[in-house]
Short mmCIF file of C-alpha atoms and ligand atoms in Angstrom, two decimals:
data_model
loop_
_atom_site.label_atom_id
_atom_site.label_comp_id
_atom_site.label_asym_id
_atom_site.label_seq_id
_atom_site.Cartn_x
_atom_site.Cartn_y
_atom_site.Cartn_z
CA MET A 253 -41.77 133.76 -5.38
CA THR A 254 -40.10 137.00 -6.46
CA SER A 255 -40.38 140.24 -4.57
CA ARG A 256 -40.61 143.34 -6.73
CA VAL A 257 -39.58 146.54 -5.00
CA LEU A 258 -39.53 150.05 -6.45
CA VAL A 259 -37.52 152.68 -4.61
CA VAL A 260 -38.15 156.37 -5.23
CA GLY A 261 -35.43 158.37 -3.56
CA SER A 262 -32.01 159.87 -3.06
CA ILE A 263 -28.57 158.93 -4.33
CA ASN A 264 -25.56 160.52 -2.58
CA MET A 265 -21.83 160.16 -2.37
CA ASP A 266 -20.89 159.91 1.32
CA LEU A 267 -17.71 161.71 2.44
CA VAL A 268 -16.88 160.05 5.72
CA ILE A 269 -14.39 160.85 8.48
CA ARG A 270 -14.00 158.76 11.60
CA ALA A 271 -13.29 160.86 14.70
CA PRO A 272 -12.89 160.22 18.42
CA ARG A 273 -16.01 162.32 19.02
CA PHE A 274 -18.31 164.84 17.32
CA PRO A 275 -17.06 168.46 17.34
CA GLN A 276 -18.85 171.08 19.46
CA PRO A 277 -20.04 174.22 17.63
CA GLY A 278 -16.93 176.28 16.78
CA GLU A 279 -14.56 173.43 17.58
CA THR A 280 -12.12 171.59 15.29
CA VAL A 281 -11.51 167.93 16.02
CA ILE A 282 -8.69 165.98 14.38
CA GLY A 283 -10.21 162.90 12.80
CA GLU A 284 -8.83 159.63 11.53
CA GLU A 285 -9.13 158.12 8.06
CA PHE A 286 -11.31 159.59 5.31
CA GLY A 287 -13.29 157.58 2.77
CA THR A 288 -15.92 158.01 0.07
CA PHE A 289 -18.79 155.54 0.03
CA PRO A 290 -21.89 155.21 -2.18
CA GLY A 291 -24.90 156.29 -0.12
CA GLY A 292 -28.18 158.17 -0.10
CA LYS A 293 -31.14 156.72 1.77
CA GLY A 294 -32.98 155.75 -1.42
CA ALA A 295 -30.00 154.07 -3.06
CA ASN A 296 -29.04 152.33 0.19
CA GLN A 297 -32.54 150.89 0.56
CA ALA A 298 -32.52 149.78 -3.09
CA VAL A 299 -29.20 147.96 -2.64
CA ALA A 300 -30.37 146.50 0.70
CA ALA A 301 -33.48 145.00 -0.93
CA ARG A 302 -31.49 143.77 -3.92
CA ARG A 303 -28.84 142.01 -1.80
CA LEU A 304 -31.68 140.35 0.09
CA GLY A 305 -32.99 138.83 -3.12
CA ALA A 306 -35.61 141.28 -4.43
CA GLU A 307 -35.93 142.50 -7.99
CA VAL A 308 -35.41 146.22 -7.58
CA ARG A 309 -36.03 149.27 -9.72
CA MET A 310 -35.00 152.75 -8.67
CA ILE A 311 -36.23 156.21 -9.63
CA GLY A 312 -33.89 159.07 -8.70
CA LYS A 313 -31.59 161.73 -10.05
CA VAL A 314 -27.83 162.33 -10.10
CA GLY A 315 -25.69 165.11 -11.56
CA ASN A 316 -23.68 164.86 -14.76
CA ASP A 317 -20.41 164.50 -12.82
CA SER A 318 -18.01 161.77 -11.75
CA PHE A 319 -19.89 161.00 -8.50
CA GLY A 320 -23.21 160.72 -10.32
CA LEU A 321 -21.96 158.45 -13.07
CA LYS A 322 -20.09 156.26 -10.59
CA LEU A 323 -23.12 155.94 -8.29
CA ARG A 324 -25.50 155.09 -11.14
CA GLU A 325 -23.04 152.50 -12.46
CA GLY A 326 -22.57 151.06 -8.97
CA LEU A 327 -26.32 150.56 -8.57
CA ALA A 328 -26.50 148.86 -11.98
CA GLN A 329 -23.64 146.54 -10.98
CA GLU A 330 -25.60 145.56 -7.88
CA GLY A 331 -28.40 144.47 -10.21
CA VAL A 332 -30.71 147.42 -9.52
CA ASP A 333 -32.62 148.52 -12.64
CA VAL A 334 -31.50 152.15 -13.06
CA SER A 335 -33.62 153.04 -16.12
CA GLY A 336 -35.46 155.46 -13.82
CA VAL A 337 -32.27 157.16 -12.57
CA SER A 338 -31.90 160.25 -14.73
CA ILE A 339 -28.98 162.64 -15.05
CA SER A 340 -29.43 166.35 -14.38
CA ASP A 341 -27.31 168.73 -16.44
CA ASN A 342 -27.65 171.66 -14.07
CA GLN A 343 -27.39 170.14 -10.58
CA SER A 344 -24.50 168.29 -9.03
CA THR A 345 -24.86 164.87 -7.44
CA GLY A 346 -25.99 164.83 -3.81
CA VAL A 347 -23.26 164.50 -1.21
CA ALA A 348 -23.37 163.70 2.49
CA LEU A 349 -20.72 164.80 5.00
CA ILE A 350 -20.61 162.13 7.68
CA VAL A 351 -18.69 161.96 10.94
CA VAL A 352 -18.57 158.57 12.67
CA ASP A 353 -17.50 158.59 16.33
CA GLN A 354 -15.69 155.88 18.25
CA ASN A 355 -18.99 154.28 19.31
CA GLY A 356 -20.03 153.89 15.68
CA GLN A 357 -22.67 156.65 15.96
CA ASN A 358 -22.90 159.08 13.05
CA SER A 359 -23.89 162.64 12.33
CA ILE A 360 -24.82 163.56 8.77
CA VAL A 361 -25.26 166.74 6.74
CA VAL A 362 -26.62 166.32 3.20
CA SER A 363 -26.32 168.67 0.24
CA SER A 364 -29.17 167.29 -1.87
CA GLY A 365 -28.14 168.65 -5.29
CA ALA A 366 -29.85 166.74 -8.11
CA ASN A 367 -32.02 164.75 -5.66
CA MET A 368 -34.12 167.85 -5.11
CA SER A 369 -34.85 168.20 -8.81
CA LEU A 370 -36.63 164.84 -8.99
CA SER A 371 -40.06 166.05 -10.09
CA PRO A 372 -43.58 164.58 -10.14
CA GLN A 373 -43.22 164.59 -13.97
CA ASP A 374 -40.15 162.35 -13.67
CA LEU A 375 -42.34 159.82 -11.86
CA GLY A 376 -45.07 160.13 -14.49
CA GLU A 377 -42.56 158.96 -17.10
CA HIS A 378 -42.10 155.72 -15.14
CA GLU A 379 -45.69 154.84 -14.39
CA GLU A 380 -45.13 151.28 -15.53
CA ASP A 381 -42.67 150.77 -12.65
CA PHE A 382 -45.46 151.55 -10.19
CA SER A 383 -47.73 148.93 -11.82
CA TRP A 384 -44.84 146.41 -11.73
CA ALA A 385 -43.99 146.89 -8.05
CA LYS A 386 -45.50 144.98 -5.13
CA VAL A 387 -43.93 147.42 -2.68
CA VAL A 388 -42.90 151.03 -3.26
CA LEU A 389 -40.47 152.63 -0.83
CA PHE A 390 -40.09 156.35 -0.17
CA GLN A 391 -37.92 158.51 2.09
CA LEU A 392 -37.83 162.30 2.51
CA GLU A 393 -34.58 163.23 0.75
CA SER A 394 -36.63 164.07 -2.36
CA PRO A 395 -39.06 166.99 -2.84
CA LEU A 396 -42.23 166.51 -0.80
CA GLU A 397 -44.48 167.12 -3.81
CA THR A 398 -42.68 164.30 -5.66
CA VAL A 399 -43.04 161.95 -2.69
CA LEU A 400 -46.74 162.80 -2.48
CA GLU A 401 -47.27 162.21 -6.20
CA GLY A 402 -45.34 158.92 -6.02
CA ILE A 403 -47.35 157.70 -3.04
CA LYS A 404 -50.61 158.49 -4.84
CA LEU A 405 -49.39 156.70 -7.97
CA ALA A 406 -48.32 153.65 -5.97
CA ARG A 407 -51.73 153.49 -4.25
CA GLU A 408 -53.54 153.86 -7.57
CA LYS A 409 -51.61 150.87 -8.94
CA GLY A 410 -52.32 148.78 -5.86
CA ALA A 411 -48.77 148.62 -4.47
CA TYR A 412 -47.98 148.49 -0.74
CA VAL A 413 -46.53 151.87 0.32
CA ILE A 414 -43.70 152.15 2.84
CA LEU A 415 -42.56 155.62 3.94
CA ASN A 416 -39.32 156.03 5.86
CA PRO A 417 -39.78 159.67 6.95
CA ALA A 418 -36.07 160.47 6.99
CA PRO A 419 -35.00 163.17 7.48
CA ALA A 420 -38.23 164.05 9.29
CA ARG A 421 -40.30 167.07 8.43
CA SER A 422 -43.93 167.86 8.87
CA LEU A 423 -46.11 165.95 6.45
CA PRO A 424 -49.23 167.21 4.67
CA GLN A 425 -52.49 165.64 5.88
CA GLU A 426 -53.08 163.94 2.51
CA ILE A 427 -49.89 161.81 2.83
CA TRP A 428 -50.81 160.10 6.11
CA LYS A 429 -53.84 158.23 4.84
CA GLU A 430 -52.02 156.90 1.76
CA VAL A 431 -49.21 155.20 3.67
CA ASP A 432 -49.45 151.51 4.55
CA LEU A 433 -46.34 151.30 6.72
CA LEU A 434 -44.52 154.24 8.31
CA VAL A 435 -40.99 153.46 9.56
CA PRO A 436 -39.45 156.33 11.55
CA ASN A 437 -36.57 156.09 14.00
CA GLU A 438 -36.99 157.65 17.46
CA THR A 439 -35.79 161.09 16.40
CA GLU A 440 -38.09 161.12 13.38
CA ALA A 441 -41.05 159.83 15.41
CA ALA A 442 -40.47 162.60 17.98
CA ILE A 443 -40.40 165.30 15.29
CA LEU A 444 -43.53 163.95 13.58
CA ALA A 445 -45.35 163.70 16.90
CA ASN A 446 -44.19 167.18 18.02
CA ASN A 447 -42.44 165.65 21.04
CA SER A 448 -38.96 166.05 22.36
CA LEU A 449 -36.82 162.93 21.99
CA GLN A 450 -36.66 162.62 25.81
CA SER A 451 -40.42 162.66 26.23
CA LEU A 452 -41.19 160.35 23.29
CA ASP A 453 -43.49 157.42 24.02
CA PRO A 454 -43.11 155.36 20.81
CA GLU A 455 -46.40 153.49 21.16
CA ARG A 456 -48.34 156.68 21.85
CA ALA A 457 -46.67 158.40 18.88
CA ALA A 458 -47.47 155.40 16.66
CA ARG A 459 -51.14 155.52 17.75
CA GLU A 460 -51.19 159.20 16.85
CA PHE A 461 -49.82 158.38 13.35
CA ILE A 462 -52.48 155.67 12.95
CA ARG A 463 -55.16 158.16 13.97
CA LYS A 464 -53.89 160.42 11.18
CA GLY A 465 -54.42 157.62 8.65
CA VAL A 466 -51.30 155.41 8.46
CA LYS A 467 -52.17 151.70 8.69
CA GLU A 468 -49.10 150.31 10.42
CA VAL A 469 -46.08 151.85 12.15
CA ILE A 470 -42.67 150.48 13.10
CA VAL A 471 -40.55 152.79 15.24
CA SER A 472 -36.91 151.68 15.19
CA LEU A 473 -35.35 152.24 18.60
CA GLY A 474 -31.63 151.53 18.04
CA GLU A 475 -30.26 149.41 20.88
CA LYS A 476 -33.79 148.98 22.24
CA GLY A 477 -34.97 147.18 19.09
CA CYS A 478 -38.22 148.25 17.46
CA LEU A 479 -41.92 148.59 18.14
CA TYR A 480 -44.64 147.61 15.66
CA THR A 481 -48.11 149.10 16.14
CA SER A 482 -51.32 148.65 14.17
CA SER A 483 -54.95 149.08 15.20
CA GLN A 484 -54.98 145.33 16.01
CA LYS A 485 -51.69 144.61 17.72
CA VAL A 486 -48.37 145.73 19.13
CA ILE A 487 -45.13 143.76 18.66
CA SER A 488 -41.96 144.66 20.50
CA HIS A 489 -38.78 143.17 19.01
CA PRO A 490 -35.46 143.40 20.89
CA ALA A 491 -32.28 144.47 19.10
CA PHE A 492 -29.66 141.85 18.26
CA ASN A 493 -26.47 142.43 20.17
CA VAL A 494 -23.50 143.16 17.85
CA GLN A 495 -20.17 144.97 17.97
CA ALA A 496 -20.96 148.44 16.56
CA VAL A 497 -18.47 149.77 14.01
CA ASP A 498 -20.57 152.26 12.01
CA SER A 499 -24.32 152.77 12.27
CA THR A 500 -24.56 154.52 8.87
CA ALA A 501 -27.32 152.93 6.75
CA ALA A 502 -28.43 150.53 9.51
CA GLY A 503 -31.87 152.12 9.22
CA ASP A 504 -31.75 151.70 5.44
CA ALA A 505 -30.83 148.02 5.83
CA PHE A 506 -33.82 147.66 8.17
CA VAL A 507 -36.28 149.38 5.80
CA GLY A 508 -34.92 147.61 2.69
CA ALA A 509 -35.32 144.25 4.42
CA LEU A 510 -38.85 145.08 5.54
CA SER A 511 -39.78 145.86 1.95
CA VAL A 512 -38.57 142.41 0.91
CA GLY A 513 -40.58 140.68 3.63
CA MET A 514 -43.71 142.64 2.76
CA ALA A 515 -43.27 141.98 -0.98
CA LEU A 516 -42.93 138.26 -0.24
CA GLY A 517 -46.10 138.34 1.84
CA TRP A 518 -44.35 137.22 5.04
CA LYS A 519 -46.00 137.61 8.44
CA MET A 520 -45.02 140.85 10.17
CA GLU A 521 -43.12 139.01 12.95
CA ARG A 522 -40.87 137.32 10.38
CA SER A 523 -40.31 140.52 8.39
CA ILE A 524 -39.35 142.37 11.57
CA ALA A 525 -36.85 139.72 12.65
CA PHE A 526 -35.35 139.69 9.14
CA ALA A 527 -35.14 143.51 9.13
CA SER A 528 -33.64 143.65 12.63
CA ALA A 529 -30.96 141.14 11.64
CA SER A 530 -30.16 143.12 8.47
CA GLY A 531 -29.85 146.35 10.47
CA ALA A 532 -27.65 144.65 13.07
CA LEU A 533 -25.30 143.23 10.43
CA ALA A 534 -25.02 146.65 8.73
CA VAL A 535 -23.78 148.17 12.00
CA THR A 536 -20.83 145.77 12.06
CA LYS A 537 -19.24 147.19 8.88
CA LYS A 538 -18.05 150.59 7.67
CA GLY A 539 -19.92 152.75 5.18
CA ALA A 540 -23.44 152.81 3.80
CA GLN A 541 -23.92 150.44 0.84
CA SER A 542 -20.62 148.73 1.68
CA SER A 543 -22.17 147.56 4.97
CA LEU A 544 -25.40 146.05 3.63
CA PRO A 545 -25.68 142.29 4.11
CA LEU A 546 -26.53 139.53 1.64
CA ARG A 547 -29.60 137.29 2.11
CA GLU A 548 -27.41 134.31 3.07
CA GLU A 549 -25.68 136.33 5.80
CA VAL A 550 -28.98 137.43 7.29
CA GLU A 551 -30.41 133.91 7.19
CA GLU A 552 -27.28 132.48 8.82
CA PHE A 553 -27.35 135.22 11.50
CA LEU A 554 -30.97 134.31 12.34
CA ARG A 555 -30.34 130.56 12.16
CA VAL A 556 -27.44 130.75 14.65
CA ARG A 557 -29.73 132.63 17.03
CA GLY A 558 -32.56 130.16 16.55
CA VAL A 559 -34.90 132.74 14.99
CA PHE A 560 -37.08 131.57 12.04
O1 RIB B 841 -29.09 156.72 5.93
C1 RIB B 841 -27.75 156.97 5.64
C2 RIB B 841 -27.64 157.90 4.46
O2 RIB B 841 -28.16 159.16 4.80
C3 RIB B 841 -26.24 158.16 4.00
O3 RIB B 841 -25.79 157.22 3.08
C4 RIB B 841 -26.31 159.58 3.48
O4 RIB B 841 -26.07 159.70 2.12
C5 RIB B 841 -27.67 160.11 3.88
O5 RIB B 841 -28.56 160.11 2.83
#
């Protein structure tokens, strides 16, 4: 059985410095090595799903510059269909400035560039991709009106809609009821639920999202694993214990893997274990796309631990 996943989202070049710690406001910290890595939440999720065996198409936008051409080519080399990745002549490719501390935690600032010129019309030109897909994946590094249009299109064509609300911002009422699966991390769940991170109760927040119209919610909780909530059941899955090197794109590995499980029609428990293993493996390597595991690696990781 093949899984067909369409990703609508961002494509960035990540400029990464490792540092002993994050700087305070006004402070300069001397870092360690610098590297450039292909990234962008959309592109990372596309590569994650592809490496895990899905057929993947991507809709996005890059600038007409060396980063953009390299990123588009890199996606194509991974086997992602990039017919929907267009090139903007008046915006530069998105970039992300990332600092990774000695615990492998990151802090990210994105300059969206061409990603923010992905328009609802661009999606309209690729309607066939929405009919083709079993699962369509969205994040929030694209214009909200484009995400909304894409979600409506995906629903119309009968695809399963996953929204990774990253980075979080308040969502219009009409989006909530169109989303099958919402996958925020703790910070995003807190913002969407108007809570502080400290006072966040993930299950309560998830119930609030379901009340607004989402069908299922998975809140990823970092070292505490993740929590699945629907109107019928709650599943708590612990995190796999690994040596953290760089957490960049761990969330993307998780979401990309979930999309594969859902497209294959797996039970939620299996999809969550598969996604948790993918996220855990991504944490053990540097960079965004460079850290995303292959299907065999994830299966071996689960086999060794006696899971599925
Ligand atoms: O989720 C990680 C990604 O967020 C990075 O690759 C960066 O480009 C930002 O989009």
